[in-house]
Amino acid sequence: MKALVYQGPGRKALEDRPKPAIAAPTDAIVKIVKTTICGTDLHILKGDVATCTPGRILGHEGVGIVDEVGSAVTAFRPGDRVIVSCISSCGKCDYCRKGMYSHCVNGGWILGNAIDGTQAEYVRTPFADTSLHRIPAGVDEEALVMLSDILPTGFECGVLNGKVQPGSTVAIIGAGPIGLAALLTAQFFSPAEIIMVDFDENRLEVATRLGATTVINNNDGKAAEKILKMTDGRGVDTAIEAVGVPASFITCEDIVAPGGIIANIGVHGVKADLHLEKLWDRNIAITTRLVDTVTTPMLLKTLQSRKVDPRRLITHRFKLDKILEAYETFGHAAQTNALKVVVEA
Amino acid sequence: MKALVYQGPGRKALEDRPKPAIAAPTDAIVKIVKTTICGTDLHILKGDVATCTPGRILGHEGVGIVDEVGSAVTAFRPGDRVIVSCISSCGKCDYCRKGMYSHCVNGGWILGNAIDGTQAEYVRTPFADTSLHRIPAGVDEEALVMLSDILPTGFECGVLNGKVQPGSTVAIIGAGPIGLAALLTAQFFSPAEIIMVDFDENRLEVATRLGATTVINNNDGKAAEKILKMTDGRGVDTAIEAVGVPASFITCEDIVAPGGIIANIGVHGVKADLHLEKLWDRNIAITTRLVDTVTTPMLLKTLQSRKVDPRRLITHRFKLDKILEAYETFGHAAQTNALKVVVEA
Amino acid sequence: MKALVYQGPGRKALEDRPKPAIAAPTDAIVKIVKTTICGTDLHILKGDVATCTPGRILGHEGVGIVDEVGSAVTAFRPGDRVIVSCISSCGKCDYCRKGMYSHCVNGGWILGNAIDGTQAEYVRTPFADTSLHRIPAGVDEEALVMLSDILPTGFECGVLNGKVQPGSTVAIIGAGPIGLAALLTAQFFSPAEIIMVDFDENRLEVATRLGATTVINNNDGKAAEKILKMTDGRGVDTAIEAVGVPASFITCEDIVAPGGIIANIGVHGVKADLHLEKLWDRNIAITTRLVDTVTTPMLLKTLQSRKVDPRRLITHRFKLDKILEAYETFGHAAQTNALKVVVEA
Amino acid sequence: MKALVYQGPGRKALEDRPKPAIAAPTDAIVKIVKTTICGTDLHILKGDVATCTPGRILGHEGVGIVDEVGSAVTAFRPGDRVIVSCISSCGKCDYCRKGMYSHCVNGGWILGNAIDGTQAEYVRTPFADTSLHRIPAGVDEEALVMLSDILPTGFECGVLNGKVQPGSTVAIIGAGPIGLAALLTAQFFSPAEIIMVDFDENRLEVATRLGATTVINNNDGKAAEKILKMTDGRGVDTAIEAVGVPASFITCEDIVAPGGIIANIGVHGVKADLHLEKLWDRNIAITTRLVDTVTTPMLLKTLQSRKVDPRRLITHRFKLDKILEAYETFGHAAQTNALKVVVEA
């Protein structure tokens, strides 16, 4: 089968690989229908993710059709249409029992990382019963690709951790796919204001279309100042960091109101300054989270009932044999205006 | 009347001052029976608290007897025995209505800071109806001095923010009065382990007596390492910072388990490094808080029902005219083994 | 001034009354601009509310202009435009400090009940600082009349107590003004389904316009059966009782899913059967609540940001001197299709 | 093997039965070391539990040693010492994923009910990985028998649902084993008062020894009146129903304070009157729950750290071949003063 393989820092190729086989009784083999590329895949390609070694098939998102199941799989059968969750959850360990699947001691984020992933014709998914989600009849499958990772990530790490509430004021720093996923799902809770901050005019335009009430281009470095002015110096109830660099985290520190929350989504490579000398008495919370995908069933219901349309995040579509082109497009988003690119297997 | 007055950085004196008078209809004048000295008073004396100007009577803790009330005070009358809360709460502003009295736009921490305080024979307390607490008959008043600040601070900022739970593992960095207040009140929730970390052997001995299950002297800088070893590498569910310096905050970052909480109590003068490169995917929360004293009624009930005995924090007692000696004793805690010193007016 | 006065069971009149005067330093006199009639006013007129004695001016809702304030009022001045909350909150008692204003030991629901109310040219409002809400510039005042009672009632007692969530299934039994207020505010949380049940076709049509996903006319008594069928026998996550009779409460018992909540809003005059033999092992919760109006500031923000338009509940408008006609219209809703009638003073 | 078998209403016998065998890959066979008898077993024997048919081996509690595991079991191996949870949880269904194991669509309470139970030398436990709990070294196994059902039941259904808090006032109606389990675990949260109500003087004496602050013998039917008097007419914050009859539920309705909670544990056979005409405006919650055993790991930690000693509930001990005698003793508790009887296999 065709598969996109990481060959070491800076190198990838579309290779021919054997179709995966059941390795444990809880596995399923899923024939991929659609997959996509994540910012994390670009991190891997830079050599930044030590757990992912050369030879790995990338990809941790996708929808497909169950092709084969291990002997212990009871919830799925060949032919079932499924969402593949980016997080593999054994369902048995202490973390899984607490709904913290991201820290599953037997799984977690392993797909397209420690084991082969979804950017291929087939994928082996461990713990199928507790890591796949059945696709209801009549739901658009392209939209569901967004439920593997990006929508639960924006929702869990940004919106739920950030305790967005009716009438509250939210700022999202970073209008990339993750920030926009937070923007879409923040609206489930009817905040009064959602302020999006980015440097890219196109992304800010998209943000406006997707429901931002104010957009700020931070090219002048004055986003924090402007947000404080807009809020009469008080700041925002929820500040969502969706970039992963110290500067944007510090913007969050600058704009969080007393009693507010900084919800970090960004993948950080270096430390940031925490200005405790200003924050110690501000009654704030800072949260971090790797997505647990525990809300995927809830998100599926919101999607079915048309409370959210994640297809609005999709800008480009490719066939699997053009996946290198898809990577080019996604990797040069500033030029291509790419958000999520869907790859059809 | 006699009063302890801040005279500028490094200088204080016991002065003769006029008895305070009602200035607003919501004021009360309280005759102080017992007061105490807080670490924050030492900060003021170093010149570190800009809002507190020379000439200020210090002190934000105490119990006393209502001497006079303003025309709008309805809940108290002269002769009532009361706890003076360190936080003045107007009861009307948005923050007060949300239980966040620390950020009261008309009050907050002003006593012994922006207005004259309790280390005197009398004090004027603003917003008396919502900032004083009636003392029930038969309760030891010395114990209640601990309810002005230190017990709610340890409880709200450390224990409640830290979500201490039955069976959980707690570490408290700093065994000074605030850390010990957190230790006492953490036991309301029956955690399995409470690990106390300090550099002072005497304080660690006190911690053991007050309920710590493990004490660690961090003179060798290996507290984090030891705590990780004790918890099989997992770390603690709740890490409470009760010092206020970067090193102890970073210890908390090092020992917090996935899904855990760092609850900051310490007053910080400088920033700390936040190792987001390690923490971004750990599903943790970091909280800060200036005490709201919203739990004072609850704490009063726990004290009345003998669930906690905060007198165990009191090591020394002085008369008001010996308050300079009390400051000496409190200020040289390493030599005197002082925790809380009670000053009788 | 003109005022609508309760004269004993079955009797009311538009009388001439003296303008009220400040009676306590925390009072305000408010010149009423618009008021409305509540179902509770009809209860009073039937003689069902013992605390309301003949001679009482009715009404506990309205917007107006502050005319005069007592000496202890600091947050409002004559000329301020305000919403009058149906609940008077002293801001000082234990219940008020916990946000449970409905049980304020000095206030609670007293307006148009134990003291004269808002269906008049002027009203005396106790505890003005903590019972009035400033009207922001540019907000439609007619919409704000709905913030005195009906919107916070539907929201607090129905939606918040019922823990409506994104993707959840909600049933509201009763499509009168209160049920419709719950319908409007339930949408803040993006549930997948909102099923409205009533006997009145017009009200069900209104419900459909206001966002119900399914409406059921229960004339055949088969609402519970139909709802169970729609939910594959599982039932609803949230069942909101908005009528106040045993039959509708029992419908809620019949349709609540395991893990679900029955949130009672209805004012009940008699007991209901609680089928514990069916419910003891269903992991459900039943909640009751008299509105606290603690969410009025939040609702005001949702209204300002156009997340909700409560004017959609207003069907009729009258001048104060036609208030008897307004009562006729409101009291014969089945014929007039009245929901909320606004009375302009 | 020997097994206690239900033979139809009113009839039971100690029979010889074949040792159970693995029936599904997720099963384990556990050699029972100690088991016990539950009030529910008596209900079954009366013929009150329709799902339990004649021929069934009773018992849903116990500790033992894993004898054999199915091919899909990964967390346990023969020789492991385990607690058998009364609830079988598949770990995969929607309810299990939400921590509501009691409603597991593949399991739930089936042991000693729909399938053979633990009052035998061996038991087959379905979903072993997610329904057994490993026994840590050095923990008393007799104490752990209380973790199969009674301790999590008292804790989850009574204490957690009842939101017991530091300083709060709790009443527990019923001082049988379940009420006493609630009493023991309520103390995790340091309430100020725990009032126990029963008709049996011995049980009330036990309650006093186990931590009740007040005990009331309700032989005169005046428990509610006395509790209201003790609480200055206000009532209790948490009322726990631990009997399962209308009268005790109504006592809870009579004594719950505004803002309080009635947490039902009792197994009810008939409906109760719900006095909504008194409760509709009291801001209360009523909860029901079949134990989920989701807190068993937490309880195990509290037991290991000596925060609770559930052996204090054990009054009698028998060998398995004397289990009929054990039933006699347990079934005549008023005469024998039996609470929990341990049966050694």
Tab-separated table of N, CA and C in Angstrom, chain D residues 6 35 66-67 149 167 227 276 306:
chain	number	residue	atom	x	y	z
D	6	TYR	N	-29.713	-19.546	45.659
D	6	TYR	CA	-31.102	-19.086	45.781
D	6	TYR	C	-31.992	-20.090	45.081
D	35	THR	N	-15.937	-13.443	51.678
D	35	THR	CA	-17.082	-12.773	51.073
D	35	THR	C	-17.971	-12.274	52.203
D	66	VAL	N	-6.807	-14.589	41.964
D	66	VAL	CA	-7.105	-14.918	40.573
D	66	VAL	C	-6.607	-16.338	40.297
D	67	ASP	N	-7.497	-17.139	39.744
D	67	ASP	CA	-7.187	-18.551	39.506
D	67	ASP	C	-6.883	-18.795	38.028
D	149	ASP	N	-18.548	-3.209	47.883
D	149	ASP	CA	-19.871	-2.615	47.714
D	149	ASP	C	-20.164	-1.543	48.754
D	167	GLY	N	-17.172	21.639	57.897
D	167	GLY	CA	-18.048	22.526	58.657
D	167	GLY	C	-19.523	22.338	58.415
D	227	ILE	N	-34.202	17.571	64.900
D	227	ILE	CA	-33.106	18.053	64.050
D	227	ILE	C	-33.325	19.512	63.696
D	276	LEU	N	-43.497	18.915	46.824
D	276	LEU	CA	-43.048	20.035	45.998
D	276	LEU	C	-43.695	21.345	46.426
D	306	ARG	N	-4.824	4.763	56.328
D	306	ARG	CA	-5.485	4.712	57.638
D	306	ARG	C	-6.401	5.913	57.905
